[in-house]
Amino acid sequence: MLVGDRMAKPPITAAPGDLLSHAAQLMNSGRFRRLPVLSDNKLVGIITERDLREHRGHLEQTRVIDAMITNVITVARDVILEDAAQIMLDRQIGGLPVVADEQLIGIITVSDVMKAFLDMMGASNGGSTRLDFRLEGEEHGFVEASRIVAREGGEVLGVGSYRNNLGESPVCYLRLITGNAEKIAKALRVSGFDVLGIHRIGGAAKPSA
C-alpha cells in the first residue's frame, strides 16, 4: 500500500502571514494536529499543536511564520506506507506532507497509517476474530491451516505473520469473519498445531481450548 492511497487530500493549509489564532481555529475545527504552510502554492513550513502551545497567550499577536517549522520532512505519493511509518517513528513526528513536482498534494499522519494497517489485518471489520498459531513446517503451515478452517466452516478475512524474536518459529494470524473460532482452534490443535490464542476486536485474548 502506498502513501497516495491513504493520504488526506487536499490538506487544509495555513499561510505564513496568518495569526496563530487562525491556525488554532483551523486545527480545532478540523481536529488536526498540524497544518502545512504554503506561500505562492509552495510548501514553506508546517505548524503543529506543540508550536501553538509554546506561544500560548500570544496567539493573537504572533504570525505563523514566526512559529512554524521550516525544515519540513516530506514524502512522495509512491512511497510505501511502511517507509512513511518508519520515517515518522525515527523522527518522532506525527505527520508528513506529501509532495509531487514541488507541489503539496496531501498529508499522511500516524492515524492514517494505523487505520491502514488495521484494514490490512482485517481488524477494522467489526465482529471478526483473530486466531494465532505457530508455523512449523509444511504439515503445520498456512495451507494446511486454511484447509482446516474451511472444513470447519470458517472464512478468512485477513492473514499475516510475525516473529517475536529472530530465530523463533513465525506466528501466523488468521482474521476470521465467520465460523466458530473455538471449534476451529480445537480442530487445529487436534491436527498438531500450536495454537496460541483467540483474540476478538476490542477484547482480551482468550486461551484456546
GROMACS .gro file of C-alpha atoms in nm:
model
  209
    1MET     CA    1   0.000   0.000   0.000
    2LEU     CA    2   0.129   0.343  -0.097
    3VAL     CA    3   0.115   0.680   0.078
    4GLY     CA    4  -0.101   0.812  -0.205
    5ASP     CA    5  -0.368   0.555  -0.123
    6ARG     CA    6  -0.409   0.677   0.236
    7MET     CA    7  -0.309   1.043   0.249
    8ALA     CA    8  -0.560   1.319   0.326
    9LYS     CA    9  -0.616   1.530   0.015
   10PRO     CA   10  -0.630   1.816  -0.030
   11PRO     CA   11  -0.494   1.911   0.313
   12ILE     CA   12  -0.608   2.221   0.499
   13THR     CA   13  -0.322   2.473   0.499
   14ALA     CA   14  -0.215   2.799   0.660
   15ALA     CA   15  -0.025   3.096   0.519
   16PRO     CA   16   0.290   3.247   0.672
   17GLY     CA   17   0.109   3.573   0.746
   18ASP     CA   18  -0.183   3.411   0.929
   19LEU     CA   19  -0.214   3.468   1.301
   20LEU     CA   20  -0.162   3.165   1.522
   21SER     CA   21  -0.516   3.215   1.650
   22HIS     CA   22  -0.642   3.146   1.296
   23ALA     CA   23  -0.422   2.835   1.268
   24ALA     CA   24  -0.556   2.717   1.603
   25GLN     CA   25  -0.913   2.767   1.483
   26LEU     CA   26  -0.844   2.558   1.171
   27MET     CA   27  -0.689   2.280   1.378
   28ASN     CA   28  -0.973   2.277   1.629
   29SER     CA   29  -1.249   2.277   1.367
   30GLY     CA   30  -1.087   2.000   1.164
   31ARG     CA   31  -0.940   1.813   1.462
   32PHE     CA   32  -0.594   1.841   1.309
   33ARG     CA   33  -0.264   1.843   1.497
   34ARG     CA   34  -0.062   2.007   1.222
   35LEU     CA   35  -0.107   2.234   0.921
   36PRO     CA   36   0.123   2.264   0.620
   37VAL     CA   37   0.215   2.626   0.547
   38LEU     CA   38   0.203   2.744   0.185
   39SER     CA   39   0.343   3.055   0.020
   40ASP     CA   40   0.276   3.106  -0.353
   41ASN     CA   41   0.147   2.746  -0.358
   42LYS     CA   42   0.481   2.614  -0.234
   43LEU     CA   43   0.539   2.434   0.095
   44VAL     CA   44   0.748   2.657   0.321
   45GLY     CA   45   0.677   2.513   0.665
   46ILE     CA   46   0.447   2.329   0.900
   47ILE     CA   47   0.275   2.447   1.218
   48THR     CA   48   0.182   2.200   1.493
   49GLU     CA   49  -0.014   2.191   1.817
   50ARG     CA   50   0.317   2.196   2.001
   51ASP     CA   51   0.414   2.522   1.831
   52LEU     CA   52   0.083   2.673   1.939
   53ARG     CA   53   0.135   2.564   2.299
   54GLU     CA   54   0.477   2.731   2.303
   55HIS     CA   55   0.309   3.061   2.209
   56ARG     CA   56   0.007   3.025   2.437
   57GLY     CA   57  -0.120   3.365   2.543
   58HIS     CA   58   0.022   3.530   2.232
   59LEU     CA   59  -0.178   3.361   1.954
   60GLU     CA   60  -0.345   3.689   1.857
   61GLN     CA   61  -0.013   3.870   1.826
   62THR     CA   62   0.208   3.601   1.664
   63ARG     CA   63   0.222   3.511   1.295
   64VAL     CA   64   0.257   3.159   1.165
   65ILE     CA   65   0.590   3.246   1.003
   66ASP     CA   66   0.736   3.324   1.346
   67ALA     CA   67   0.641   2.986   1.494
   68MET     CA   68   0.640   2.735   1.208
   69ILE     CA   69   0.896   2.462   1.143
   70THR     CA   70   1.082   2.532   0.819
   71ASN     CA   71   1.294   2.220   0.772
   72VAL     CA   72   0.992   2.011   0.672
   73ILE     CA   73   1.038   1.639   0.605
   74THR     CA   74   0.819   1.527   0.313
   75VAL     CA   75   0.740   1.209   0.121
   76ALA     CA   76   0.621   1.126  -0.230
   77ARG     CA   77   0.288   0.962  -0.301
   78ASP     CA   78   0.456   0.643  -0.434
   79VAL     CA   79   0.643   0.574  -0.107
   80ILE     CA   80   0.521   0.257   0.061
   81LEU     CA   81   0.329   0.308   0.383
   82GLU     CA   82   0.584   0.113   0.589
   83ASP     CA   83   0.861   0.354   0.490
   84ALA     CA   84   0.649   0.655   0.582
   85ALA     CA   85   0.573   0.496   0.919
   86GLN     CA   86   0.944   0.433   0.979
   87ILE     CA   87   1.029   0.795   0.897
   88MET     CA   88   0.769   0.921   1.145
   89LEU     CA   89   0.894   0.679   1.410
   90ASP     CA   90   1.262   0.766   1.358
   91ARG     CA   91   1.198   1.141   1.350
   92GLN     CA   92   0.934   1.129   1.626
   93ILE     CA   93   0.684   1.327   1.421
   94GLY     CA   94   0.313   1.271   1.372
   95GLY     CA   95   0.270   1.356   1.006
   96LEU     CA   96   0.438   1.406   0.670
   97PRO     CA   97   0.333   1.642   0.389
   98VAL     CA   98   0.313   1.464   0.054
   99VAL     CA   99   0.461   1.648  -0.245
  100ALA     CA  100   0.473   1.594  -0.620
  101ASP     CA  101   0.660   1.825  -0.859
  102GLU     CA  102   0.728   2.056  -0.562
  103GLN     CA  103   0.353   2.091  -0.504
  104LEU     CA  104   0.170   1.987  -0.187
  105ILE     CA  105  -0.084   1.718  -0.276
  106GLY     CA  106  -0.167   1.565   0.063
  107ILE     CA  107  -0.059   1.478   0.414
  108ILE     CA  108  -0.012   1.138   0.578
  109THR     CA  109  -0.037   1.104   0.955
  110VAL     CA  110   0.019   0.839   1.219
  111SER     CA  111  -0.358   0.796   1.243
  112ASP     CA  112  -0.380   0.731   0.867
  113VAL     CA  113  -0.107   0.468   0.893
  114MET     CA  114  -0.271   0.297   1.191
  115LYS     CA  115  -0.607   0.281   1.012
  116ALA     CA  116  -0.440   0.137   0.701
  117PHE     CA  117  -0.260  -0.133   0.900
  118LEU     CA  118  -0.584  -0.227   1.077
  119ASP     CA  119  -0.755  -0.255   0.738
  120MET     CA  120  -0.471  -0.469   0.602
  121MET     CA  121  -0.500  -0.702   0.901
  122GLY     CA  122  -0.878  -0.716   0.870
  123ALA     CA  123  -0.906  -0.576   1.222
  124SER     CA  124  -1.125  -0.280   1.123
  125ASN     CA  125  -1.409  -0.515   1.035
  126GLY     CA  126  -1.642  -0.545   1.331
  127GLY     CA  127  -1.727  -0.893   1.452
  128SER     CA  128  -1.407  -1.058   1.331
  129THR     CA  129  -1.184  -1.286   1.536
  130ARG     CA  130  -0.807  -1.338   1.517
  131LEU     CA  131  -0.657  -1.681   1.570
  132ASP     CA  132  -0.280  -1.715   1.626
  133PHE     CA  133  -0.069  -2.029   1.577
  134ARG     CA  134   0.293  -2.117   1.511
  135LEU     CA  135   0.411  -2.208   1.161
  136GLU     CA  136   0.618  -2.525   1.198
  137GLY     CA  137   0.693  -2.699   0.872
  138GLU     CA  138   0.468  -2.793   0.581
  139GLU     CA  139   0.238  -3.012   0.789
  140HIS     CA  140   0.168  -2.723   1.024
  141GLY     CA  141   0.180  -2.439   0.773
  142PHE     CA  142  -0.062  -2.187   0.631
  143VAL     CA  143  -0.202  -2.410   0.354
  144GLU     CA  144  -0.298  -2.690   0.591
  145ALA     CA  145  -0.437  -2.443   0.845
  146SER     CA  146  -0.653  -2.281   0.575
  147ARG     CA  147  -0.785  -2.622   0.474
  148ILE     CA  148  -0.887  -2.697   0.832
  149VAL     CA  149  -1.051  -2.356   0.872
  150ALA     CA  150  -1.257  -2.411   0.555
  151ARG     CA  151  -1.352  -2.763   0.663
  152GLU     CA  152  -1.482  -2.625   0.994
  153GLY     CA  153  -1.694  -2.361   0.820
  154GLY     CA  154  -1.467  -2.061   0.875
  155GLU     CA  155  -1.393  -1.779   0.629
  156VAL     CA  156  -1.060  -1.595   0.636
  157LEU     CA  157  -1.075  -1.216   0.603
  158GLY     CA  158  -0.705  -1.142   0.651
  159VAL     CA  159  -0.378  -1.322   0.713
  160GLY     CA  160  -0.026  -1.232   0.821
  161SER     CA  161   0.276  -1.350   1.014
  162TYR     CA  162   0.534  -1.213   1.256
  163ARG     CA  163   0.823  -1.324   1.479
  164ASN     CA  164   0.858  -1.220   1.841
  165ASN     CA  165   1.232  -1.287   1.827
  166LEU     CA  166   1.477  -1.361   1.547
  167GLY     CA  167   1.527  -1.734   1.505
  168GLU     CA  168   1.193  -1.834   1.655
  169SER     CA  169   0.923  -2.005   1.451
  170PRO     CA  170   0.699  -1.742   1.291
  171VAL     CA  171   0.350  -1.688   1.426
  172CYS     CA  172   0.066  -1.682   1.175
  173TYR     CA  173  -0.257  -1.498   1.245
  174LEU     CA  174  -0.584  -1.559   1.064
  175ARG     CA  175  -0.859  -1.299   1.083
  176LEU     CA  176  -1.187  -1.495   1.070
  177ILE     CA  177  -1.506  -1.323   0.956
  178THR     CA  178  -1.725  -1.630   1.002
  179GLY     CA  179  -1.708  -1.962   1.184
  180ASN     CA  180  -1.677  -2.083   1.542
  181ALA     CA  181  -1.327  -1.976   1.648
  182GLU     CA  182  -1.315  -2.213   1.947
  183LYS     CA  183  -1.415  -2.508   1.728
  184ILE     CA  184  -1.158  -2.414   1.463
  185ALA     CA  185  -0.884  -2.373   1.726
  186LYS     CA  186  -0.966  -2.716   1.868
  187ALA     CA  187  -0.950  -2.873   1.520
  188LEU     CA  188  -0.611  -2.713   1.460
  189ARG     CA  189  -0.478  -2.843   1.791
  190VAL     CA  190  -0.604  -3.194   1.714
  191SER     CA  191  -0.404  -3.174   1.389
  192GLY     CA  192  -0.090  -3.083   1.583
  193PHE     CA  193  -0.088  -2.705   1.551
  194ASP     CA  194   0.046  -2.495   1.838
  195VAL     CA  195  -0.249  -2.258   1.875
  196LEU     CA  196  -0.152  -1.957   2.086
  197GLY     CA  197  -0.488  -1.793   2.140
  198ILE     CA  198  -0.807  -1.635   2.012
  199HIS     CA  199  -0.842  -1.257   2.001
  200ARG     CA  200  -1.161  -1.061   1.948
  201ILE     CA  201  -1.186  -0.697   1.839
  202GLY     CA  202  -1.198  -0.480   2.149
  203GLY     CA  203  -1.149  -0.774   2.382
  204ALA     CA  204  -0.871  -0.956   2.561
  205ALA     CA  205  -0.704  -1.266   2.427
  206LYS     CA  206  -0.878  -1.590   2.508
  207PRO     CA  207  -0.669  -1.907   2.551
  208SER     CA  208  -0.767  -2.178   2.307
  209ALA     CA  209  -0.935  -2.486   2.447
   0.00000   0.00000   0.00000
